[in-house]
The first five atom37 places (N, CA, C, CB, O) and aatype in JSON, in Angstrom:
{
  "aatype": [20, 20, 20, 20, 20, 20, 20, 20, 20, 20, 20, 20, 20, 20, 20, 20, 20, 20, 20, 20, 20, 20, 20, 20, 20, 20, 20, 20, 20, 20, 20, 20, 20, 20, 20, 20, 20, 20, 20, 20, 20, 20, 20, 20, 20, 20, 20, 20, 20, 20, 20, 20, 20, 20, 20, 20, 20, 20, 20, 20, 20, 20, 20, 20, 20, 20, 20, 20, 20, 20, 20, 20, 20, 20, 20, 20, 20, 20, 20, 20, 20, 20, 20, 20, 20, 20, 20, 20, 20, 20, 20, 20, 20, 20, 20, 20, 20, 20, 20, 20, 20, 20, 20, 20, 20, 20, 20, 20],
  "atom_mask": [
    [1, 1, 1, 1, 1],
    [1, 1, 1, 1, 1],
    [1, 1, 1, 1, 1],
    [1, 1, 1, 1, 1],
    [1, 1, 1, 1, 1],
    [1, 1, 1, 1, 1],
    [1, 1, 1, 1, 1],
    [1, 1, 1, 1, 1],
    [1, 1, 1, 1, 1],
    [1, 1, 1, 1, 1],
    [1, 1, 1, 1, 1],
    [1, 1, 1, 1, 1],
    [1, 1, 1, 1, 1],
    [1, 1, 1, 1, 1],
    [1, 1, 1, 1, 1],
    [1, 1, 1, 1, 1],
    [1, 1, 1, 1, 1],
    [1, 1, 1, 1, 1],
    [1, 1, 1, 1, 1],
    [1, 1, 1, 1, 1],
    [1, 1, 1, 1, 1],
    [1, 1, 1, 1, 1],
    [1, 1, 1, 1, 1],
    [1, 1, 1, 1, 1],
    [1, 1, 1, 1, 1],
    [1, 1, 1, 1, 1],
    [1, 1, 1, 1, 1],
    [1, 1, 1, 1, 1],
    [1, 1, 1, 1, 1],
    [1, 1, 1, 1, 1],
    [1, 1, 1, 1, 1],
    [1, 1, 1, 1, 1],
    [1, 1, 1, 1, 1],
    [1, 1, 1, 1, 1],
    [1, 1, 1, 1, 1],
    [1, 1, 1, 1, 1],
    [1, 1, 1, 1, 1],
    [1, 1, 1, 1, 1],
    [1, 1, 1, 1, 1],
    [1, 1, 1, 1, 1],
    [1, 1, 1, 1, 1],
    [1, 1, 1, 1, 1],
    [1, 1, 1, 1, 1],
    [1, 1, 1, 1, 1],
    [1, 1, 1, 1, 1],
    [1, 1, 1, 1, 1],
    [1, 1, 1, 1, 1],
    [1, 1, 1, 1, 1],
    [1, 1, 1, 1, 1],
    [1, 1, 1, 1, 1],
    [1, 1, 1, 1, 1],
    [1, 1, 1, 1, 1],
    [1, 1, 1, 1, 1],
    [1, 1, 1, 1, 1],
    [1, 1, 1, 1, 1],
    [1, 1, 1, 1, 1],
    [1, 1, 1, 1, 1],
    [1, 1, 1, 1, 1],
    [1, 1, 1, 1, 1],
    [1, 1, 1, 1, 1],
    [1, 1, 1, 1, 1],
    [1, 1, 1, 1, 1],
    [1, 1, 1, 1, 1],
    [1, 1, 1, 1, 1],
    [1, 1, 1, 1, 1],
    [1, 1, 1, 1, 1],
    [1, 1, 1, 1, 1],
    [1, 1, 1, 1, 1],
    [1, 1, 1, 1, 1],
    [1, 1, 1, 1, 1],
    [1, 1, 1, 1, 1],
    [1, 1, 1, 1, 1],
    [1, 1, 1, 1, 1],
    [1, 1, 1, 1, 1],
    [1, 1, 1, 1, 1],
    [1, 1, 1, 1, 1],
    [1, 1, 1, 1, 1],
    [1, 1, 1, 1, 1],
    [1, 1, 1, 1, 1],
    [1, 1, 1, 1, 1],
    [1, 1, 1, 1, 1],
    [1, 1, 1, 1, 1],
    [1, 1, 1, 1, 1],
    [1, 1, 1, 1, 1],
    [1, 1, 1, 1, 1],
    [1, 1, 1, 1, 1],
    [1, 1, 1, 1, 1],
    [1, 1, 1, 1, 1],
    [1, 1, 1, 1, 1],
    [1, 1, 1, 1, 1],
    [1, 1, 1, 1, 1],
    [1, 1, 1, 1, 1],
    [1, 1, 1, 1, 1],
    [1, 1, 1, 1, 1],
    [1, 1, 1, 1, 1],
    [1, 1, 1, 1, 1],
    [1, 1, 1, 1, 1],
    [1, 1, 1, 1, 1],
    [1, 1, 1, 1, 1],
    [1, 1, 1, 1, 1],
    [1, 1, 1, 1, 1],
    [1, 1, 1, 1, 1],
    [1, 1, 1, 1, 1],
    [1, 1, 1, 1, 1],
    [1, 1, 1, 1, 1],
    [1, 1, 1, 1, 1],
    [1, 1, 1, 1, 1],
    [1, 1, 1, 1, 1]
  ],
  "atom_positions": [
    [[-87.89, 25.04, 57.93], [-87.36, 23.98, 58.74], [-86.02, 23.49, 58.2], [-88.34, 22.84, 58.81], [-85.37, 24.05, 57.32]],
    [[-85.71, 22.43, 58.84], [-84.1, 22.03, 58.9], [-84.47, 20.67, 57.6], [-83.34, 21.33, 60.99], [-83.93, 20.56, 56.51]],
    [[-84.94, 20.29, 57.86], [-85.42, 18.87, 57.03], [-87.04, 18.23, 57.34], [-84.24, 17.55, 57.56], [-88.15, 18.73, 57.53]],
    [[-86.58, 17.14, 57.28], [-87.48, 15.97, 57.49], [-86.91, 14.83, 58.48], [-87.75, 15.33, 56.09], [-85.81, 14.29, 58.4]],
    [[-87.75, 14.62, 59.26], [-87.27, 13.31, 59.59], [-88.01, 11.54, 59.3], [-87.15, 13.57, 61.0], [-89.0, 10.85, 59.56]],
    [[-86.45, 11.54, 58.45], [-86.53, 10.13, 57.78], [-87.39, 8.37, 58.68], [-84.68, 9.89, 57.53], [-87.75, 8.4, 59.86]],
    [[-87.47, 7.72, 58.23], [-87.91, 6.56, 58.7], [-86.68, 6.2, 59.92], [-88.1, 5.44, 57.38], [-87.02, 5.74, 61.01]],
    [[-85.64, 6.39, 59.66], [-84.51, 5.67, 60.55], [-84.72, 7.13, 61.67], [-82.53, 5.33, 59.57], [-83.58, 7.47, 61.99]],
    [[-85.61, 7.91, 62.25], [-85.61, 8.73, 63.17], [-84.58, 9.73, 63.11], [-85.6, 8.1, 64.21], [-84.25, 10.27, 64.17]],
    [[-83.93, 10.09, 61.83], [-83.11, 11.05, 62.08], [-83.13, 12.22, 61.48], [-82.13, 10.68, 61.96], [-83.59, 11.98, 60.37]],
    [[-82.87, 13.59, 61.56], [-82.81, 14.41, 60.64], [-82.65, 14.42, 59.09], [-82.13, 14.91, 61.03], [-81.52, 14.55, 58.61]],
    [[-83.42, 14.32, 58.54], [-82.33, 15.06, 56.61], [-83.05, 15.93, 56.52], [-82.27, 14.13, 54.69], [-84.2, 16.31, 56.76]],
    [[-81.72, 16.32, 55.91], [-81.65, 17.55, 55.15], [-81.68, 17.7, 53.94], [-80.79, 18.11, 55.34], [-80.49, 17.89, 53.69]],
    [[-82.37, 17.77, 52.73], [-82.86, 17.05, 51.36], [-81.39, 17.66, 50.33], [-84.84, 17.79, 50.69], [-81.29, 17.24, 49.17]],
    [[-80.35, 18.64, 50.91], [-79.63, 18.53, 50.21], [-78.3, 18.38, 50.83], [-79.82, 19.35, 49.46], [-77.28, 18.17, 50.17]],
    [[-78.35, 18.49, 52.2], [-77.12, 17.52, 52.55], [-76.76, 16.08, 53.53], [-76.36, 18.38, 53.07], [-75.73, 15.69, 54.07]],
    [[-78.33, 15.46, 53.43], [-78.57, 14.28, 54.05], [-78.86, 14.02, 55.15], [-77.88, 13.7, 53.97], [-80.0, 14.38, 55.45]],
    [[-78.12, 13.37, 56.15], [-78.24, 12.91, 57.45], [-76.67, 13.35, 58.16], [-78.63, 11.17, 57.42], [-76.77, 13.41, 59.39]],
    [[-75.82, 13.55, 57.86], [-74.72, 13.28, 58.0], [-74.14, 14.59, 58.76], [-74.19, 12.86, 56.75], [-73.02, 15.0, 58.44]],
    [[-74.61, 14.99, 59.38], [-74.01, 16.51, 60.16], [-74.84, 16.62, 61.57], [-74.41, 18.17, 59.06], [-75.69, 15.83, 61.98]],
    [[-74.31, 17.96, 62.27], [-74.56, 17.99, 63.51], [-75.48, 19.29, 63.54], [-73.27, 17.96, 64.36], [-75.73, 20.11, 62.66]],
    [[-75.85, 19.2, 64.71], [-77.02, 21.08, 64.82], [-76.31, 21.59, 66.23], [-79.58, 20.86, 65.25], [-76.14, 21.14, 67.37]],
    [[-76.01, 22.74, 65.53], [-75.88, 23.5, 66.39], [-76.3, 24.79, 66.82], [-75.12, 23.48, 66.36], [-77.35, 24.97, 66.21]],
    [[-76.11, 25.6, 67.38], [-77.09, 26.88, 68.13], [-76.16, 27.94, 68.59], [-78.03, 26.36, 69.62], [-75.24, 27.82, 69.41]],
    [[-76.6, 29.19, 67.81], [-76.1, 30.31, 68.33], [-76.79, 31.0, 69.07], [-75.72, 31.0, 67.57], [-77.92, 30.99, 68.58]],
    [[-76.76, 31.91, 70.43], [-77.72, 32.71, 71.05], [-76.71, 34.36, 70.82], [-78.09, 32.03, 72.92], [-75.51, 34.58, 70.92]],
    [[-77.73, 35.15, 70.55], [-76.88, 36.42, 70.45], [-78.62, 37.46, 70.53], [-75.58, 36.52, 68.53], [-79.82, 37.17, 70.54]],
    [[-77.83, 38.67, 70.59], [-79.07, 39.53, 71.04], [-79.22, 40.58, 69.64], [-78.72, 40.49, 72.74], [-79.72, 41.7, 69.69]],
    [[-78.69, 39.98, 68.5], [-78.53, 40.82, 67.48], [-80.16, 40.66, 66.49], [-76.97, 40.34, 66.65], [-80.32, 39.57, 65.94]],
    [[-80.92, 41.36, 66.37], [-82.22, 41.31, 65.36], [-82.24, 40.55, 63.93], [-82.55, 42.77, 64.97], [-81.98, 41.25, 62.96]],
    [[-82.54, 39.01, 63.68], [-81.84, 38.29, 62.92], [-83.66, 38.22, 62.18], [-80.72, 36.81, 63.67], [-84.68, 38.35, 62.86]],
    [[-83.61, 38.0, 60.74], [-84.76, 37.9, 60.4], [-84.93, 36.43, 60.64], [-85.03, 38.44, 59.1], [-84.03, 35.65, 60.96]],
    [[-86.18, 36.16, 60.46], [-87.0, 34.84, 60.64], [-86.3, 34.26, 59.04], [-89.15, 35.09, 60.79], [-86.01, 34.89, 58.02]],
    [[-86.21, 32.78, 59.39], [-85.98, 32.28, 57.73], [-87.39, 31.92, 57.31], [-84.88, 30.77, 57.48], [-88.31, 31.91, 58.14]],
    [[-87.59, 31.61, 55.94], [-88.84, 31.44, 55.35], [-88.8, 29.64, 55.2], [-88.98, 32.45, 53.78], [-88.2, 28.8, 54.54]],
    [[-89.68, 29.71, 56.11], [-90.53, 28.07, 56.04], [-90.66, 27.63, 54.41], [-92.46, 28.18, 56.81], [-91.55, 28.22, 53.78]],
    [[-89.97, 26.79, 53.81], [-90.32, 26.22, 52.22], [-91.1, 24.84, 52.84], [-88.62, 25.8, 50.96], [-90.6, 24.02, 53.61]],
    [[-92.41, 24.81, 52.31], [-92.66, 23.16, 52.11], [-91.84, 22.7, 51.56], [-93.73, 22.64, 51.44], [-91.16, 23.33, 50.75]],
    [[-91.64, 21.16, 51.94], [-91.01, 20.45, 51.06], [-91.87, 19.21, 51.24], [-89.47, 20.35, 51.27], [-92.47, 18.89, 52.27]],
    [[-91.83, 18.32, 49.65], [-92.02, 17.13, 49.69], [-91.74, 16.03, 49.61], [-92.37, 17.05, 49.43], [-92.24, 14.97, 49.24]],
    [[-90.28, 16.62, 50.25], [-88.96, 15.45, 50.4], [-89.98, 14.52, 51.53], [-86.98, 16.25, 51.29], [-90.98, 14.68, 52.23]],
    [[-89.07, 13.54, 51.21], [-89.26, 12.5, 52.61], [-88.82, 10.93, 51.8], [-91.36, 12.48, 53.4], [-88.21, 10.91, 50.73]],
    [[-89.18, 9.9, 52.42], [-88.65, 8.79, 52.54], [-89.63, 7.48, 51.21], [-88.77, 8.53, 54.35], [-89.36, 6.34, 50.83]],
    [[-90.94, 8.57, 50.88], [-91.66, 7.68, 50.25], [-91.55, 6.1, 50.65], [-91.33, 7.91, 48.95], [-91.41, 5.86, 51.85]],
    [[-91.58, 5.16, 49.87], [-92.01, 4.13, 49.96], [-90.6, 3.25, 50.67], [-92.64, 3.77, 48.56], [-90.44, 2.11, 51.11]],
    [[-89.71, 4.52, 50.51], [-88.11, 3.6, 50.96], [-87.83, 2.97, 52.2], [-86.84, 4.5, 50.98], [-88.21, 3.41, 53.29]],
    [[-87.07, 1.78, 52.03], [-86.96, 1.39, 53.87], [-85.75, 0.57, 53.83], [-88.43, 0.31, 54.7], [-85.54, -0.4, 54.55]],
    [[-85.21, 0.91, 53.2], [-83.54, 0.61, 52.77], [-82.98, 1.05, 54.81], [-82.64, 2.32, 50.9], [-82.32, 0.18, 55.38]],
    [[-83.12, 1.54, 55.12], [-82.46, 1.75, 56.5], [-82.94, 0.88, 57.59], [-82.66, 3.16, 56.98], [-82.25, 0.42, 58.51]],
    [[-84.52, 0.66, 57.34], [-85.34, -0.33, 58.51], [-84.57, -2.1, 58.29], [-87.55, -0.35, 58.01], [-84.2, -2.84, 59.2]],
    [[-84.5, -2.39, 56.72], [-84.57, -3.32, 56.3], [-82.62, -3.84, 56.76], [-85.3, -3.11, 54.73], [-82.22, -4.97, 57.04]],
    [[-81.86, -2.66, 56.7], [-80.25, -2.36, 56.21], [-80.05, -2.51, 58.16], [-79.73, -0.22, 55.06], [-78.89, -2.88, 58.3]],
    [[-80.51, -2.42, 59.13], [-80.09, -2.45, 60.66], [-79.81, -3.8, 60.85], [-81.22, -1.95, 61.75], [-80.62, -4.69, 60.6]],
    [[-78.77, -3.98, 61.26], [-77.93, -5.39, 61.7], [-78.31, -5.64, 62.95], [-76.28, -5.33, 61.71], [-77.87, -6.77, 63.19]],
    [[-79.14, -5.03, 64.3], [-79.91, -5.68, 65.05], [-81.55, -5.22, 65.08], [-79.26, -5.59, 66.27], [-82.34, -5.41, 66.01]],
    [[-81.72, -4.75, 64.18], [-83.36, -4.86, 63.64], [-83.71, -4.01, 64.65], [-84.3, -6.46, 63.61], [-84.6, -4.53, 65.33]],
    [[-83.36, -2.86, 65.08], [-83.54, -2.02, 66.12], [-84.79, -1.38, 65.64], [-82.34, -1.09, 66.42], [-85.61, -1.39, 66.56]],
    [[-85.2, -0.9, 64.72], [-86.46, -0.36, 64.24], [-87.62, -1.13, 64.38], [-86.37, -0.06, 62.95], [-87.7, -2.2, 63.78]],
    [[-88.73, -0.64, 65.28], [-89.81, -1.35, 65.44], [-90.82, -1.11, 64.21], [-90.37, -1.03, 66.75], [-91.81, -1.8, 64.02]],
    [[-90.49, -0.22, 63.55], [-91.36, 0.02, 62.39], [-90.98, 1.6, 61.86], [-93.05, -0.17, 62.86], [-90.68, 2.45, 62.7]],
    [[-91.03, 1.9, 60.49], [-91.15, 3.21, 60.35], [-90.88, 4.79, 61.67], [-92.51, 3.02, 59.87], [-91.79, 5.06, 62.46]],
    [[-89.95, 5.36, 61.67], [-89.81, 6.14, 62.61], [-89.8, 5.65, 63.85], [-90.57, 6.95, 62.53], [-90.71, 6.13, 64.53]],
    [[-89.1, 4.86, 64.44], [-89.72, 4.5, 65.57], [-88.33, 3.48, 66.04], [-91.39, 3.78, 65.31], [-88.4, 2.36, 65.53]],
    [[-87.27, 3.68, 66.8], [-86.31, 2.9, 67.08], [-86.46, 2.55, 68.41], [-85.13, 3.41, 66.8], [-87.04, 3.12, 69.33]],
    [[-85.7, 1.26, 68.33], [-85.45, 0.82, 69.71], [-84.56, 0.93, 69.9], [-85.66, -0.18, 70.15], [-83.72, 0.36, 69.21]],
    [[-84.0, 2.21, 71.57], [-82.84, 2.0, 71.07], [-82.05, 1.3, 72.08], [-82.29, 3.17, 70.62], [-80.93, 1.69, 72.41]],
    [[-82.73, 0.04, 72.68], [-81.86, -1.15, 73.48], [-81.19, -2.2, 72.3], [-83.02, -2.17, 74.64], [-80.31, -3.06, 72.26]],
    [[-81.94, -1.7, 71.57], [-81.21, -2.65, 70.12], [-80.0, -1.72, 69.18], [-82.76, -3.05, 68.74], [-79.28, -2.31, 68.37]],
    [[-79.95, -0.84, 69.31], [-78.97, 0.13, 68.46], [-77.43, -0.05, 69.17], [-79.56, 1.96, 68.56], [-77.06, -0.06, 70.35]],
    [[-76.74, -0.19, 67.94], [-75.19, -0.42, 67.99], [-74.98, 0.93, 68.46], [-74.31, -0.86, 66.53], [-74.29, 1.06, 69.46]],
    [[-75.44, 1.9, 67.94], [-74.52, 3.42, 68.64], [-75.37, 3.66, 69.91], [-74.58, 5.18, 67.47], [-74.74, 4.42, 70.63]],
    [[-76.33, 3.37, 70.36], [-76.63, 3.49, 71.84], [-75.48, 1.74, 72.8], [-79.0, 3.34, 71.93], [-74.89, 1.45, 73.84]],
    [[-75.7, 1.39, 72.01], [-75.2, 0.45, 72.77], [-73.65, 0.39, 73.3], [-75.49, -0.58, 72.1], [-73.19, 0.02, 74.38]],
    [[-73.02, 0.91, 72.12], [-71.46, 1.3, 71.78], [-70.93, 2.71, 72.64], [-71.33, 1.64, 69.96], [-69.9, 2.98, 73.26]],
    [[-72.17, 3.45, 72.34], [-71.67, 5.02, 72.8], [-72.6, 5.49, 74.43], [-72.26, 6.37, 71.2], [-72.01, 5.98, 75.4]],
    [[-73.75, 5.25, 74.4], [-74.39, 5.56, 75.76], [-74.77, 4.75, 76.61], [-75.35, 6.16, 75.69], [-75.23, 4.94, 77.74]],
    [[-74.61, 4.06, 76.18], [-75.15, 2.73, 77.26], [-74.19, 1.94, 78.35], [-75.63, 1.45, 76.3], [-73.24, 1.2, 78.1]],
    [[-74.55, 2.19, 79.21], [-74.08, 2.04, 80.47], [-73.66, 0.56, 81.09], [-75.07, 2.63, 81.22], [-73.93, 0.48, 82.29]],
    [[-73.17, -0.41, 80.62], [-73.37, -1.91, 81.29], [-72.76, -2.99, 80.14], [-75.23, -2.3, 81.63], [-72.27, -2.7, 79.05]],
    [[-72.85, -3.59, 80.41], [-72.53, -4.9, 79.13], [-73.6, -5.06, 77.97], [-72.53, -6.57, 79.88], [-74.81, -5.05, 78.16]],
    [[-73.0, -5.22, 76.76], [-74.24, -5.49, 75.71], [-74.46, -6.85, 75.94], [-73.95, -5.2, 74.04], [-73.72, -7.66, 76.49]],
    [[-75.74, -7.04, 75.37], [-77.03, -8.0, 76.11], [-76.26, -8.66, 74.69], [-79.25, -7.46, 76.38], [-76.17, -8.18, 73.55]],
    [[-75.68, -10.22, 75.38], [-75.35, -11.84, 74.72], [-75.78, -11.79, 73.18], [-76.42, -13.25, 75.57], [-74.92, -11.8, 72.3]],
    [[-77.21, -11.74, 72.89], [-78.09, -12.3, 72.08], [-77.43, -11.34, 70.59], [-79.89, -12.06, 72.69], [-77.01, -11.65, 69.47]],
    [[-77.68, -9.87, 71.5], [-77.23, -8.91, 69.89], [-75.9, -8.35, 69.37], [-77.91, -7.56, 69.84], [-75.68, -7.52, 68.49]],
    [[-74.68, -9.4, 70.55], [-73.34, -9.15, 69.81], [-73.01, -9.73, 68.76], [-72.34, -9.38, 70.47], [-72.31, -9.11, 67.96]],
    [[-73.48, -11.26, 68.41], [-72.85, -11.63, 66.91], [-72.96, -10.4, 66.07], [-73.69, -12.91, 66.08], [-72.0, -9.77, 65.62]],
    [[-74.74, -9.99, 65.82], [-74.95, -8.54, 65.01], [-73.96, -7.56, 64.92], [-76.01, -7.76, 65.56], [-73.6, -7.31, 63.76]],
    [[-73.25, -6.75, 66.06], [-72.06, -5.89, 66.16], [-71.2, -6.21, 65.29], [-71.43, -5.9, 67.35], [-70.72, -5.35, 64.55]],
    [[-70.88, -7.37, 65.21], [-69.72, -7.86, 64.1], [-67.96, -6.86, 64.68], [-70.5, -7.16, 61.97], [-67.43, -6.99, 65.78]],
    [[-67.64, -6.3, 63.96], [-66.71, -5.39, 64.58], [-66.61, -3.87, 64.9], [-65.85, -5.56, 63.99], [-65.71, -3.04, 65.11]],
    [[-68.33, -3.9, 64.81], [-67.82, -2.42, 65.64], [-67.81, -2.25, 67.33], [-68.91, -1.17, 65.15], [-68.23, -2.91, 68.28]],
    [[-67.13, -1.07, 67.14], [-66.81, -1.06, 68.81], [-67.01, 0.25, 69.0], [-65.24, -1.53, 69.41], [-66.47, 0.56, 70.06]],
    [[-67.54, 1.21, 68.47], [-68.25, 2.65, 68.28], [-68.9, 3.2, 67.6], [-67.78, 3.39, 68.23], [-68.46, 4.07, 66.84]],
    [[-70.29, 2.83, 67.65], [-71.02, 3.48, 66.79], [-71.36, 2.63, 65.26], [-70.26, 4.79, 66.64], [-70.78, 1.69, 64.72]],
    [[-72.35, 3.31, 64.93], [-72.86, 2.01, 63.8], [-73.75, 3.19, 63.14], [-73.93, 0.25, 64.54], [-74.63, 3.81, 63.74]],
    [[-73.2, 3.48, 61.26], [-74.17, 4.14, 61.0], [-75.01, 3.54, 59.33], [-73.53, 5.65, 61.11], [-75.47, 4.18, 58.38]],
    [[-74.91, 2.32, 59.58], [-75.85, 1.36, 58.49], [-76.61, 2.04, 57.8], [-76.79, 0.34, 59.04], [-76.47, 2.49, 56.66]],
    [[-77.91, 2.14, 58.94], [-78.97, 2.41, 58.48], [-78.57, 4.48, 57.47], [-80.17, 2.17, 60.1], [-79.26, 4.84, 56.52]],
    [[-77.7, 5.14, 57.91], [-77.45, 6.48, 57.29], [-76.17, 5.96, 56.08], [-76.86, 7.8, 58.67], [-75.71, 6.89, 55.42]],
    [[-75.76, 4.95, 55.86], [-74.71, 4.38, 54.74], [-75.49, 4.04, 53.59], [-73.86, 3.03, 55.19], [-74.83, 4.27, 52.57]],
    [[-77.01, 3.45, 53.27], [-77.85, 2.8, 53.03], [-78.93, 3.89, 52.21], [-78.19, 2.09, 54.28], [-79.39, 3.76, 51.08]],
    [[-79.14, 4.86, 53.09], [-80.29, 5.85, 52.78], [-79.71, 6.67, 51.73], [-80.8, 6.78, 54.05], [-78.65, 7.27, 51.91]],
    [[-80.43, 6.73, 50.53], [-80.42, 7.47, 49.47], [-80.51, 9.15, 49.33], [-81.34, 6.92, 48.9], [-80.75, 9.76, 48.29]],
    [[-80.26, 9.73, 50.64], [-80.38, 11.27, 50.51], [-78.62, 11.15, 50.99], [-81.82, 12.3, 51.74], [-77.99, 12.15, 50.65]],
    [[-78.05, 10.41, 51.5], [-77.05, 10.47, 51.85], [-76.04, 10.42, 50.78], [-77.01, 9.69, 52.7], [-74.88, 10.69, 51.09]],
    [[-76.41, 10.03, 49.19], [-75.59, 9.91, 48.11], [-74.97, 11.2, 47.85], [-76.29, 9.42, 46.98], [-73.9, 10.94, 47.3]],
    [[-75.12, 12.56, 47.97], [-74.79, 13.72, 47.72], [-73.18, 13.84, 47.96], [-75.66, 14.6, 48.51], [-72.61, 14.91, 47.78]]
  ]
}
């Protein structure tokens, strides 16, 4: 596999974090299978990202809301942000990545 996914719902990758994109090649060339490693990476007891969200968008462990998220709100979301959770925004105006600034696989 590619990683784990962390408490803040996102990919890591135990040695290069959260911080990259996936992408996909299709080709018709005979590519071997990669070998599945367990790993027993993951997030243990940490919640530095749940605790680190400036509109508390996380309803708990894995699990976002994302009418509360600065980068849904900033980047996909369609309409005016809702009164209550702009003080939170503070100055961003695209995207918000706290909770992946915060998380300790991201130190690499």
């Amino acid at each position: 596999g590619l990683g784990f996914v962390g408490k803040n719902s996102l990919l890591i990758a135990p040695k290069l974090g959260s911080g990259f994109f996936i992408g996909e090649m299709l080709t018709t060339l005979p590519l071997p299978a990669d070998v599945v490693k367990k790993s027993r990476a993951g997030c243990g007891k940490c919640t530095r990202c749940l605790d680190a969200c400036p509109t508390n968008a996380f309803v708990g462990p894995y699990v976002l809301d994302a009418r509360k998220c600065i980068s849904y709100l900033t980047i996909e979301h369609k309409g005016s942000i809702p009164v209550h959770l702009r003080p939170a925004m503070a100055n961003r105006v695209y995207g918000c990545d706290v909770c992946q600034q915060v998380c300790p696989w991201n130190k690499f």
